[in-house]
Coordinates of C-alpha atoms in Angstrom, one line a residue:
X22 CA 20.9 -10.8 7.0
X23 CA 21.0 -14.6 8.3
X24 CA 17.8 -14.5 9.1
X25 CA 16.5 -14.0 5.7
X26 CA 18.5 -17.0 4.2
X27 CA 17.5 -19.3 6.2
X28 CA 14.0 -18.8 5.6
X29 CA 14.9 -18.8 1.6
X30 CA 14.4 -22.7 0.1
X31 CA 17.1 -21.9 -2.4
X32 CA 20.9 -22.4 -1.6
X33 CA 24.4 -21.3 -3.6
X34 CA 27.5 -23.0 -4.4
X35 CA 29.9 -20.9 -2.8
X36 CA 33.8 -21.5 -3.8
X37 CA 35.3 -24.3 -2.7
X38 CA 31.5 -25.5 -2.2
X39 CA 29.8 -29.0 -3.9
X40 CA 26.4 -27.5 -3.2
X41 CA 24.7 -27.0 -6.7
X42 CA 22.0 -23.8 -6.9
X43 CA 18.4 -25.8 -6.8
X44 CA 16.3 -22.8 -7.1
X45 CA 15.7 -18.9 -7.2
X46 CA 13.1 -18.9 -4.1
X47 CA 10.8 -15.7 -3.2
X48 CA 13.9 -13.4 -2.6
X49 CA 15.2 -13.3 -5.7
X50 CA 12.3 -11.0 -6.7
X51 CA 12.9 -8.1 -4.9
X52 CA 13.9 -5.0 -6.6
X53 CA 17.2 -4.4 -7.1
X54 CA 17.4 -1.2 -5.4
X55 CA 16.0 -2.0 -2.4
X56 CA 18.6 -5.3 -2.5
X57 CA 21.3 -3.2 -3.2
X58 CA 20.5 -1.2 0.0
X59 CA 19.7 -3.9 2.1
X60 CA 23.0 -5.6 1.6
X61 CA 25.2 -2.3 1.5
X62 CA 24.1 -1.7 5.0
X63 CA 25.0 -5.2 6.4
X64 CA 28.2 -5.1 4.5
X65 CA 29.3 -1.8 6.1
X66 CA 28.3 -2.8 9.5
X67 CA 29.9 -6.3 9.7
X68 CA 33.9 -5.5 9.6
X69 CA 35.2 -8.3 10.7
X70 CA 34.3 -12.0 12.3
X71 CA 32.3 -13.3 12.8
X72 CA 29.9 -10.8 12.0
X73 CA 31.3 -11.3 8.3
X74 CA 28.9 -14.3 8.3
X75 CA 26.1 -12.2 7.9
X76 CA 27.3 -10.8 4.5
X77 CA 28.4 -14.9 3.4
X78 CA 24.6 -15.3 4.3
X79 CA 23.4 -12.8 1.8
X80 CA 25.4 -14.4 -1.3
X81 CA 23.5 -17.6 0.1
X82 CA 20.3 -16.6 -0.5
X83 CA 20.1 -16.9 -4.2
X84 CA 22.0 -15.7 -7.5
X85 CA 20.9 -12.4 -7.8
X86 CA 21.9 -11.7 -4.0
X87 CA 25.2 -13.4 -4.8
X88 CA 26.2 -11.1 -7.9
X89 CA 24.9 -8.2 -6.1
X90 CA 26.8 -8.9 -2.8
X91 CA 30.2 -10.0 -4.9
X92 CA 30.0 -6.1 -6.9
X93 CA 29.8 -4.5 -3.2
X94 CA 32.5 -6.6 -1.1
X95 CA 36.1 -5.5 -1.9
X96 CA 38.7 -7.7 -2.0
X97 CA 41.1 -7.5 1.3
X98 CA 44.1 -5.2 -0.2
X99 CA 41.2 -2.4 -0.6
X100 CA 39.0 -3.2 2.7
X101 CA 42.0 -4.8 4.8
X102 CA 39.3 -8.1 5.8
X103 CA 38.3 -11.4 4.5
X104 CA 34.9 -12.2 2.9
X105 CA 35.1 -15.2 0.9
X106 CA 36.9 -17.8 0.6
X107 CA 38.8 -16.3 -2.4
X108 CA 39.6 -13.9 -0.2
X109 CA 42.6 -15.7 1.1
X110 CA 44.5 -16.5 -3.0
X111 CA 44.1 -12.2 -2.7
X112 CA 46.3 -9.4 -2.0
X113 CA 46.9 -8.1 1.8
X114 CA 46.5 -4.8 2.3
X115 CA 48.9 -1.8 1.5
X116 CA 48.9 0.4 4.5
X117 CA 48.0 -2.1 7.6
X118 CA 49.4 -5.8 8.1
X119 CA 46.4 -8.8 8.3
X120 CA 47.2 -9.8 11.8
X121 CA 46.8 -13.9 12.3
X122 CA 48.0 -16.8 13.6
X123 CA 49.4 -20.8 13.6
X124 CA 49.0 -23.1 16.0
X125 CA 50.8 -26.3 15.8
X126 CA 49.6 -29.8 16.5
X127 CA 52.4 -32.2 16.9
X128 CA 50.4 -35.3 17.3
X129 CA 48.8 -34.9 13.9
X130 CA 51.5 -32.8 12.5
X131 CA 48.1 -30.3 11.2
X132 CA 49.1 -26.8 11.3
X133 CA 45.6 -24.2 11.7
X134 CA 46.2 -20.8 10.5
X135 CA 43.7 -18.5 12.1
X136 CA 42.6 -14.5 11.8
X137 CA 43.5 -12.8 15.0
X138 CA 46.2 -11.5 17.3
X139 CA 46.5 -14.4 19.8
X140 CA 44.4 -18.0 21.0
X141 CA 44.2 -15.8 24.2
X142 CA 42.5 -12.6 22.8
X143 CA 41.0 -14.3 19.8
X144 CA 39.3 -17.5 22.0
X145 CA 36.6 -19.0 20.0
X146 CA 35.8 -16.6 18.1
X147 CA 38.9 -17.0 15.9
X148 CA 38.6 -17.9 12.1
X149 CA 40.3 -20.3 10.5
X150 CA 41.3 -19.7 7.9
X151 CA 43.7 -22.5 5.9
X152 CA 44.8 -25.9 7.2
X153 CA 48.2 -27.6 6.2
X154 CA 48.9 -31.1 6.6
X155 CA 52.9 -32.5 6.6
X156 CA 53.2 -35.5 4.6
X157 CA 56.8 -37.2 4.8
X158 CA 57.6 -38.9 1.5
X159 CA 61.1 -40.5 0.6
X160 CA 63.1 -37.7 -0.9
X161 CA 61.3 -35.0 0.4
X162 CA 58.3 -33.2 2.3
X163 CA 55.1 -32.1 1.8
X164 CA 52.2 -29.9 3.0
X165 CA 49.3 -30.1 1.9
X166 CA 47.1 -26.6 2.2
X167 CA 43.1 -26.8 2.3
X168 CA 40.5 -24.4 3.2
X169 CA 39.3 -26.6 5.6
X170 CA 40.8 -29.9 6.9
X171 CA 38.0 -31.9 6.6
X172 CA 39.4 -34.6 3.6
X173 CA 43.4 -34.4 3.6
X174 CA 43.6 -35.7 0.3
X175 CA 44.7 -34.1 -3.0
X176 CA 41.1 -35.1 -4.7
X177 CA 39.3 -32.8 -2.2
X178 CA 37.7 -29.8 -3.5
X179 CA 39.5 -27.9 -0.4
X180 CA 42.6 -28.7 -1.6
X181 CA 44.6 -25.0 -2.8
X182 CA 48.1 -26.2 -2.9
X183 CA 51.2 -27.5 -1.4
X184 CA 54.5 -26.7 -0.1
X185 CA 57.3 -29.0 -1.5
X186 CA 60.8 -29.5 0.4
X187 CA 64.1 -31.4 -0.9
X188 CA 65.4 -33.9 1.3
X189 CA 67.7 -31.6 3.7
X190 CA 64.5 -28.9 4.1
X191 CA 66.7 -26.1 3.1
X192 CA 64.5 -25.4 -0.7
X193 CA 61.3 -25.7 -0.9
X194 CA 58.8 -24.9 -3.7
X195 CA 54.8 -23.5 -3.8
X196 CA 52.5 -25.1 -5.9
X197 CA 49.0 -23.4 -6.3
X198 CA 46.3 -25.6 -7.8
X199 CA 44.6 -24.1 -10.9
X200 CA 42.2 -24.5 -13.9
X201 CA 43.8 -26.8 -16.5
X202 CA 42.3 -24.2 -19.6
X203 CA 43.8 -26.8 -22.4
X204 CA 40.4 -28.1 -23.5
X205 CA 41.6 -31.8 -24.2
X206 CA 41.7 -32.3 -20.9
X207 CA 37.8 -31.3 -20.5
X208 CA 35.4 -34.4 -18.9
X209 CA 33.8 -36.6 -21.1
X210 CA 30.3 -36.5 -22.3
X211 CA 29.0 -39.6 -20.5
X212 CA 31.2 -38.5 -17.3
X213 CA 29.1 -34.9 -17.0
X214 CA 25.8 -37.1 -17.6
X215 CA 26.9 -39.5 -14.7
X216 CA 27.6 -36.1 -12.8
X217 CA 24.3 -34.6 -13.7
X218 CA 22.3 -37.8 -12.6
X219 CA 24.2 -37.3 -9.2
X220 CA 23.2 -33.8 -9.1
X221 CA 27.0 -32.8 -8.3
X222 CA 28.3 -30.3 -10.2
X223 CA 31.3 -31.0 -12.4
X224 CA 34.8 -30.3 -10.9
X225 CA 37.2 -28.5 -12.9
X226 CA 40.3 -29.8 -14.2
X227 CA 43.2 -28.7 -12.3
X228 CA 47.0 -28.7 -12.6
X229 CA 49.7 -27.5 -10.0
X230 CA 51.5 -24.8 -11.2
X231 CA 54.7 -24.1 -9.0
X232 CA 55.1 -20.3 -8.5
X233 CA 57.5 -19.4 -6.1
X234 CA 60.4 -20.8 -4.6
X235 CA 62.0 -20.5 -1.1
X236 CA 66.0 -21.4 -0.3
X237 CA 67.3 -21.3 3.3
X238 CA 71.2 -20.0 3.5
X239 CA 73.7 -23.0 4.3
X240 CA 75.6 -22.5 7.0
X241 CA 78.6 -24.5 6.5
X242 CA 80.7 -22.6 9.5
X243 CA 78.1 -22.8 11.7
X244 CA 77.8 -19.8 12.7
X245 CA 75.3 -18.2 15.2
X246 CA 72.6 -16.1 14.2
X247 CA 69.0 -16.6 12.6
X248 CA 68.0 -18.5 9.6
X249 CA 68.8 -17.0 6.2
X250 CA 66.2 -17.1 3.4
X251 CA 65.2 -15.7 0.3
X252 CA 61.9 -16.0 -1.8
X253 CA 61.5 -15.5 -5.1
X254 CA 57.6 -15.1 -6.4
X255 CA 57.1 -16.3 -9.7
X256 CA 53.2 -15.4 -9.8
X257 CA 54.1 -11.5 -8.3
X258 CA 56.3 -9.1 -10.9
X259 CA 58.5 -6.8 -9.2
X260 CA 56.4 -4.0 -10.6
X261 CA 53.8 -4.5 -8.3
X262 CA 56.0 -2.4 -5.8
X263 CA 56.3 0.7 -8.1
X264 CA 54.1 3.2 -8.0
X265 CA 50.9 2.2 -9.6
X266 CA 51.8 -1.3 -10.0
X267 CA 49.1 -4.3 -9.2
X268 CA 49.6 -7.8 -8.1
X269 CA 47.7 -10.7 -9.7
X270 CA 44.1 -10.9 -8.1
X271 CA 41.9 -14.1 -8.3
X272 CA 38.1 -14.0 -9.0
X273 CA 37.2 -17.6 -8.4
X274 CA 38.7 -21.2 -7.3
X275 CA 39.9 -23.6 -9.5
X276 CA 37.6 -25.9 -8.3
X277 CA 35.0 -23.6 -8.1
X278 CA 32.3 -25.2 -10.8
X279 CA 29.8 -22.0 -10.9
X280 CA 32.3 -20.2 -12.4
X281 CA 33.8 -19.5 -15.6
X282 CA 36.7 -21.1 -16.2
X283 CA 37.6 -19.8 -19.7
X284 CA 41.3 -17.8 -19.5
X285 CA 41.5 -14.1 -20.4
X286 CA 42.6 -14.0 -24.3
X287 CA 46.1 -12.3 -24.9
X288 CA 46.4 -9.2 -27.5
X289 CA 46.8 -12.2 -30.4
X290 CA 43.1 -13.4 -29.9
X291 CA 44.5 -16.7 -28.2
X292 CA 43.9 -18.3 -25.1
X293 CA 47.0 -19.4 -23.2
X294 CA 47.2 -23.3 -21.6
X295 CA 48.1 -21.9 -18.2
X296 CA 47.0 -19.0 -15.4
X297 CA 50.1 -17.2 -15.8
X298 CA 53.7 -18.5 -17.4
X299 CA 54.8 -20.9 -14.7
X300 CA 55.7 -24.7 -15.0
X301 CA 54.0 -27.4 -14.0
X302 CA 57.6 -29.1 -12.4
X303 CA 60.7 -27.3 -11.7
X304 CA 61.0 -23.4 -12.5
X305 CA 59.4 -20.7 -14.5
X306 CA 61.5 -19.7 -17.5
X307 CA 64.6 -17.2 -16.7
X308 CA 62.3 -14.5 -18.3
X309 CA 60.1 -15.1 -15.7
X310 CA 62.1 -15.3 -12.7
X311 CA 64.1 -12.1 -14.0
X312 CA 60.8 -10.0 -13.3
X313 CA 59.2 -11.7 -10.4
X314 CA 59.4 -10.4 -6.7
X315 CA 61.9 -11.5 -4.6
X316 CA 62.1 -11.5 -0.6
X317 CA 64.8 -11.1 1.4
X318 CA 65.3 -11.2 5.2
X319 CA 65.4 -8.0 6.7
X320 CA 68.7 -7.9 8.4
X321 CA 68.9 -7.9 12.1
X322 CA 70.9 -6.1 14.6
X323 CA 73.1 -7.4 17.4
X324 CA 72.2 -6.1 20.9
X325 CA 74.9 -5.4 22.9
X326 CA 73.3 -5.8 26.1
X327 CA 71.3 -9.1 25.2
X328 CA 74.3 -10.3 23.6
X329 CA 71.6 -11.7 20.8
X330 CA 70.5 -11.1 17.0
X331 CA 66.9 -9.0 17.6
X332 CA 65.0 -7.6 15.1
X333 CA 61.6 -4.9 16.4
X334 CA 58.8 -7.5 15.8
X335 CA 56.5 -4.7 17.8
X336 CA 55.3 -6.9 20.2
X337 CA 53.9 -9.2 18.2
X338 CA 56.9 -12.0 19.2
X339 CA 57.9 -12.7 22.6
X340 CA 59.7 -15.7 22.3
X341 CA 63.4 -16.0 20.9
X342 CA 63.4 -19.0 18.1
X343 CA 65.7 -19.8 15.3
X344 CA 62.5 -19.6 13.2
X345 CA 61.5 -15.5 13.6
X346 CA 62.1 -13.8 10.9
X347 CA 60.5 -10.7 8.6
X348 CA 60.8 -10.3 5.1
X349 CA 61.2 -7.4 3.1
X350 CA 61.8 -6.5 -0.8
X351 CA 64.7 -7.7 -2.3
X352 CA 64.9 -5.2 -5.4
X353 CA 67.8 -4.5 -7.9
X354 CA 69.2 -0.9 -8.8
X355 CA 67.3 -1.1 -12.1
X356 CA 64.1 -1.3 -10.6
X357 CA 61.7 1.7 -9.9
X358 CA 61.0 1.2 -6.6
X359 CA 60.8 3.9 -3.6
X360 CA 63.1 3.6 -0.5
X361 CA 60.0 3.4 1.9
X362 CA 58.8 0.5 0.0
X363 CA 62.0 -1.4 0.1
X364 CA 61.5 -1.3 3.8
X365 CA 58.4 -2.2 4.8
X366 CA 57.7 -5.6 6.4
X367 CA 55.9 -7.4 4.0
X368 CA 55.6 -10.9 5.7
X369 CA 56.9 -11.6 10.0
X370 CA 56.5 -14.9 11.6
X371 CA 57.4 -15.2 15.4
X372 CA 56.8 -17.5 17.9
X373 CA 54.5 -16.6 21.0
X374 CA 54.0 -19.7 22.3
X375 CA 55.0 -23.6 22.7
X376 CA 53.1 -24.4 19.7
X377 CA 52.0 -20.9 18.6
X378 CA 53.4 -18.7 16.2
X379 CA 52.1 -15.3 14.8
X380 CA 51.5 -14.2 11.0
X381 CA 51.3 -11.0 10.1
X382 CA 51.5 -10.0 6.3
X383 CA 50.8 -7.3 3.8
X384 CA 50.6 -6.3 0.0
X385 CA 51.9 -7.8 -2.2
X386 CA 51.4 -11.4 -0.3
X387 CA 48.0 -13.0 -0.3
X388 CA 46.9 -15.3 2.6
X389 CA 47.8 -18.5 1.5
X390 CA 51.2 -17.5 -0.2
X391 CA 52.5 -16.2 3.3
X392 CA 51.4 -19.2 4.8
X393 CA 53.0 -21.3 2.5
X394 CA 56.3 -19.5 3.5
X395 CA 56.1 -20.0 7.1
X396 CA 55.4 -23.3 7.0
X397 CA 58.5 -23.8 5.3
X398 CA 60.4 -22.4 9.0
X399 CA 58.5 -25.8 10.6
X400 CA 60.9 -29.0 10.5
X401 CA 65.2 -29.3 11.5
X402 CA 67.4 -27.6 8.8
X403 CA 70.7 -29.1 10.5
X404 CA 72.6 -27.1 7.0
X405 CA 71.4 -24.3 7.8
X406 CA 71.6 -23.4 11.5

């Protein structure tokens, strides 16, 4: 429990943490089955936030509680809930969206994307969950993504990723940051003494790898109706949907120095330069983008009555805004993928409020990859409305 950690003189680098392990502590040496027990029953009981804490408390504790407690928590397409901070670079859930929010603050252009159903039912006891910050540049827009918000710079070991727009806002392009495996590019010798005298652990070497693009419609007659986009998802194949397919799942943070950063070898015995085949600039190879998952917008209907585009949002949007939309699965004749599947809702954003806007997204989609695609909605796109 809490409790017991804080009465433990050891502490853990979590991910996304610069807090180096300085001892085991008493804890460590109780046995494992009775650990095992212990933790199982605080994992089971605490199914959401913030009683999650309590299970974050027991990987505190020391290393043996941390391996034990990262074998028992699932990851949030199995359990449908966030644990960790990896948690949010995972796969939603098949069955049941993950329910969240944004709210918007103009003044700092910061946008805070929280787990819950509204700032009303949610209050305090919210969890925020990422932080993006819009940076205007000459040619183009950024923002920047972090786990917490604290340091809006790239160097910050919160840093995730960004979201890139072209100068009119109508393409934009994801970058996730992750381990740079090509081992020329490891720290020096004297550099990891200087970071051992400062008892900070080493950070590892990152690169941004863009992998997925977004492209808004123009609408050169200006015609009325909501914003047209597509999504293709360089980092997600398109078998993912079929029956028995998986999506790529993260163990760890690029920046996460505890870890092992060492890629997993191919069938050849090498290790490959980069996560998965993605370019650092501009796009994946054509082989690439030919089997990754693309998103569509699900089309809407025009209601007679309300004389308006509407699209059944199921209460989660109560405000009409050029910016609500949901995406499905934009998939080819050739693929093997069931008619059910090609209909679900995989990612809705609605607004709700002034400055408040709902989330709600599903397998394949992890948290920060759906929030990097709403994001892109924020700004004037006067070529496409």
């Amino acid at each position: 429990s809490s409790s017991s950690s804080s009465s433990s003189s050891s502490t853990l680098s979590l991910a996304g943490s610069s807090t180096p392990i300085i001892e085991q502590g008493q804890w460590a040496n109780l046995p494992p089955e009775l650990l095992l027990d212990i933790i199982q029953r605080v994992e089971t009981k605490e199914i959401c936030w913030p009683g999650r804490r309590d299970v974050v408390a027991c990987a505190s504790v020391c290393k043996s509680w941390r391996e034990i407690t990262k074998e028992i928590v699932k990851t949030p397409e199995q359990c449908g809930f966030f644990t960790f901070p990896i948690s949010l670079k995972q796969p939603g859930p098949r069955d049941a969206p993950i329910q969240c929010f944004i709210r918007r603050e103009r003044e700092t252009s910061t946008y805070r994307l929280h787990l819950g159903l509204s700032p009303a039912l949610s209050g305090d006891l919210s969890k925020q969950l990422l932080v993006a910050k819009r940076v205007r540049r000459a040619t183009c827009t950024d923002f920047m993504i972090y786990l917490k918000g604290d340091d809006f710079s790239k160097s910050s070991n919160d840093y995730i990723g960004k979201l890139r727009s072209n100068f009119l806002g109508s393409k934009f392009n994801i970058f996730e940051s992750q381990p740079q495996y090509d081992s020329t590019a490891q720290s020096s010798p004297r550099s990891r003494w200087k970071t051992y005298l400062k008892s900070v652990p080493p950070k590892v070497p990152t690169i941004s790898l863009n992998t997925a693009s977004i492209s808004y419609e123009l609408n050169v007659l200006r015609t009325k109706g909501p914003r047209r986009l597509k999504c293709i998802m360089y980092s997600i194949p398109v078998s993912s949907l079929e029956e028995g397919g998986t999506a790529r799942t993260p163990t760890a943070f690029a920046n996460c120095p505890d870890e092992d950063p060492s890629p997993p070898v191919d069938s050849k015995g090498k290790k490959p330069r980069m996560g998965f085949n993605s370019t650092v600039c501009g796009k994946p190879p054509k082989s690439v983008q030919s089997t990754a998952l693309a998103l569509k917008n699900k089309a809407p209907r025009w209601h007679e009555q309300l004389q308006c585009w509407c699209l059944n949002f199921k209460g989660r949007v109560t405000v009409a805004s050029v910016k609500n939309f949901q995406l499905v699965a934009a998939a080819e004749p050739g693929h093997n993928i069931a008619v059910a599947e090609q209909d679900k809702v995989i990612l809705q954003f609605g607004k709700i409020g002034k400055d408040i806007f709902t989330m709600d997204y599903r397998y394949p989609l992890s948290a920060f990859q759906a929030f990097a695609i709403c994001l892109s909605s924020f700004g004037t796109k006067p070529v496409c409305e």
